[in-house]
């Protein structure tokens, strides 16, 4: 009985160690994704602040140039086009950021589900081993 119990304990420990390695690998992957997300968020915030400053500068210039009748229309249109292009870039960056956030959330949820399933499986195996040991 002792040998059988020791064998079962070793098998359980091996399975548990393999699962812990898988969980550790998933944690490393999640950490990398989180860092990538933080990096993208930082870049997004920096880009947004830069674009806001640029838009404020464009508006100031446009107000000054309105005083010059012929030039004001051409320059105002150029500034508007630039702002539209940059707003499009900002929207694309925001969409990319949202996609990364969703991907990270999905991976976190999947890892949590796998961990809960494995914990339940380990508990079932422990209960089964205990019951089997009790029977023997």
Coordinates of C-alpha atoms in Angstrom, one line a residue:
X1 CA 0.0 0.0 0.0
X2 CA 2.8 2.4 0.9
X3 CA 4.5 1.8 -2.4
X4 CA 1.3 2.3 -4.3
X5 CA 0.6 5.5 -2.4
X6 CA 4.2 6.7 -3.0
X7 CA 3.8 5.9 -6.7
X8 CA 0.5 7.8 -6.9
X9 CA 2.1 10.7 -5.1
X10 CA 5.0 10.8 -7.5
X11 CA 2.7 10.7 -10.5
X12 CA 0.6 13.4 -9.0
X13 CA 3.6 15.5 -8.3
X14 CA 4.9 15.1 -11.9
X15 CA 1.5 16.1 -13.3
X16 CA 1.3 19.0 -11.0
X17 CA 4.8 20.2 -11.9
X18 CA 4.0 19.9 -15.6
X19 CA 0.9 21.9 -15.1
X20 CA 2.8 24.5 -13.1
X21 CA 5.3 24.9 -15.9
X22 CA 2.4 25.4 -18.4
X23 CA 0.9 28.0 -16.1
X24 CA 4.3 29.7 -15.7
X25 CA 4.7 29.8 -19.5
X26 CA 1.2 31.3 -19.8
X27 CA 2.1 33.9 -17.2
X28 CA 5.2 34.8 -19.1
X29 CA 3.2 35.2 -22.3
X30 CA 0.6 37.3 -20.5
X31 CA 3.3 39.5 -19.0
X32 CA 4.8 40.0 -22.5
X33 CA 1.4 40.9 -23.9
X34 CA 0.7 43.3 -21.0
X35 CA 4.0 45.0 -21.5
X36 CA 3.3 45.3 -25.2
X37 CA -0.1 46.8 -24.4
X38 CA 1.5 49.2 -21.9
X39 CA 4.0 50.2 -24.6
X40 CA 1.2 50.8 -27.1
X41 CA -0.8 52.7 -24.6
X42 CA 2.1 55.0 -23.8
X43 CA 2.8 55.5 -27.5
X44 CA -0.9 56.3 -28.0
X45 CA -1.0 58.8 -25.2
X46 CA 2.2 60.5 -26.5
X47 CA 0.8 60.6 -30.0
X48 CA -2.5 62.0 -28.7
X49 CA -0.8 64.8 -26.7
X50 CA 1.4 65.6 -29.7
X51 CA -1.6 65.8 -31.9
X52 CA -3.5 68.0 -29.5
X53 CA -0.6 70.4 -29.3
X54 CA -0.3 70.4 -33.1
X55 CA -4.0 71.0 -33.5
X56 CA -3.9 73.9 -31.1
X57 CA -0.9 75.4 -33.0
X58 CA -2.8 74.9 -36.3
X59 CA -5.8 76.7 -34.9
X60 CA -3.7 79.6 -33.7
X61 CA -2.0 80.0 -37.1
X62 CA -5.3 79.7 -38.9
X63 CA -6.7 82.6 -36.8
X64 CA -3.7 84.8 -37.5
X65 CA -3.9 84.0 -41.2
X66 CA -7.6 84.8 -41.5
X67 CA -6.5 88.4 -41.5
X68 CA -4.8 87.9 -44.9
X69 CA -7.7 87.3 -47.2
X70 CA -6.2 85.5 -50.2
X71 CA -3.8 83.3 -48.2
X72 CA -6.2 82.4 -45.5
X73 CA -8.4 80.1 -47.5
X74 CA -5.4 78.1 -48.9
X75 CA -3.7 77.8 -45.6
X76 CA -6.8 77.0 -43.6
X77 CA -7.6 74.2 -46.1
X78 CA -4.1 72.8 -45.7
X79 CA -4.4 72.8 -41.9
X80 CA -7.8 71.2 -42.1
X81 CA -6.4 68.4 -44.3
X82 CA -3.5 67.8 -42.0
X83 CA -5.7 67.7 -38.9
X84 CA -8.0 65.2 -40.7
X85 CA -5.1 63.0 -41.7
X86 CA -3.8 63.1 -38.1
X87 CA -7.2 62.4 -36.7
X88 CA -7.4 59.3 -38.9
X89 CA -4.0 58.2 -37.6
X90 CA -5.2 58.7 -34.1
X91 CA -8.4 56.7 -34.8
X92 CA -6.3 53.9 -36.2
X93 CA -4.0 53.9 -33.2
X94 CA -7.0 53.8 -30.9
X95 CA -8.5 50.9 -32.8
X96 CA -5.2 49.1 -32.5
X97 CA -5.0 49.8 -28.8
X98 CA -8.5 48.5 -28.3
X99 CA -7.7 45.3 -30.2
X100 CA -4.6 44.7 -28.0
X101 CA -6.7 45.3 -24.9
X102 CA -9.3 42.8 -26.1
X103 CA -6.7 40.3 -27.0
X104 CA -5.0 40.6 -23.6
X105 CA -8.4 40.3 -21.8
X106 CA -9.3 37.2 -23.8
X107 CA -5.9 35.6 -23.0
X108 CA -6.3 36.5 -19.3
X109 CA -9.7 35.0 -19.3
X110 CA -8.6 31.8 -21.0
X111 CA -5.6 31.4 -18.7
X112 CA -7.9 31.9 -15.7
X113 CA -10.3 29.3 -17.0
X114 CA -7.4 26.8 -17.7
X115 CA -6.1 27.4 -14.2
X116 CA -9.5 26.8 -12.6
X117 CA -10.0 23.7 -14.6
X118 CA -6.6 22.4 -13.7
X119 CA -7.1 23.2 -10.0
X120 CA -10.4 21.3 -10.2
X121 CA -8.7 18.4 -11.9
X122 CA -6.0 18.3 -9.3
X123 CA -8.5 18.4 -6.5
X124 CA -10.4 15.5 -8.2
X125 CA -7.2 13.5 -8.5
X126 CA -6.3 14.2 -4.9
X127 CA -9.8 13.1 -3.8
X128 CA -9.6 10.0 -6.0
X129 CA -6.2 9.1 -4.7
X130 CA -7.3 9.6 -1.1
X131 CA -10.4 7.5 -1.7
X132 CA -8.4 4.9 -3.4
X133 CA -5.8 4.9 -0.5
X134 CA -8.7 4.7 2.0
X135 CA -10.1 1.7 0.1
X136 CA -6.8 0.0 0.0

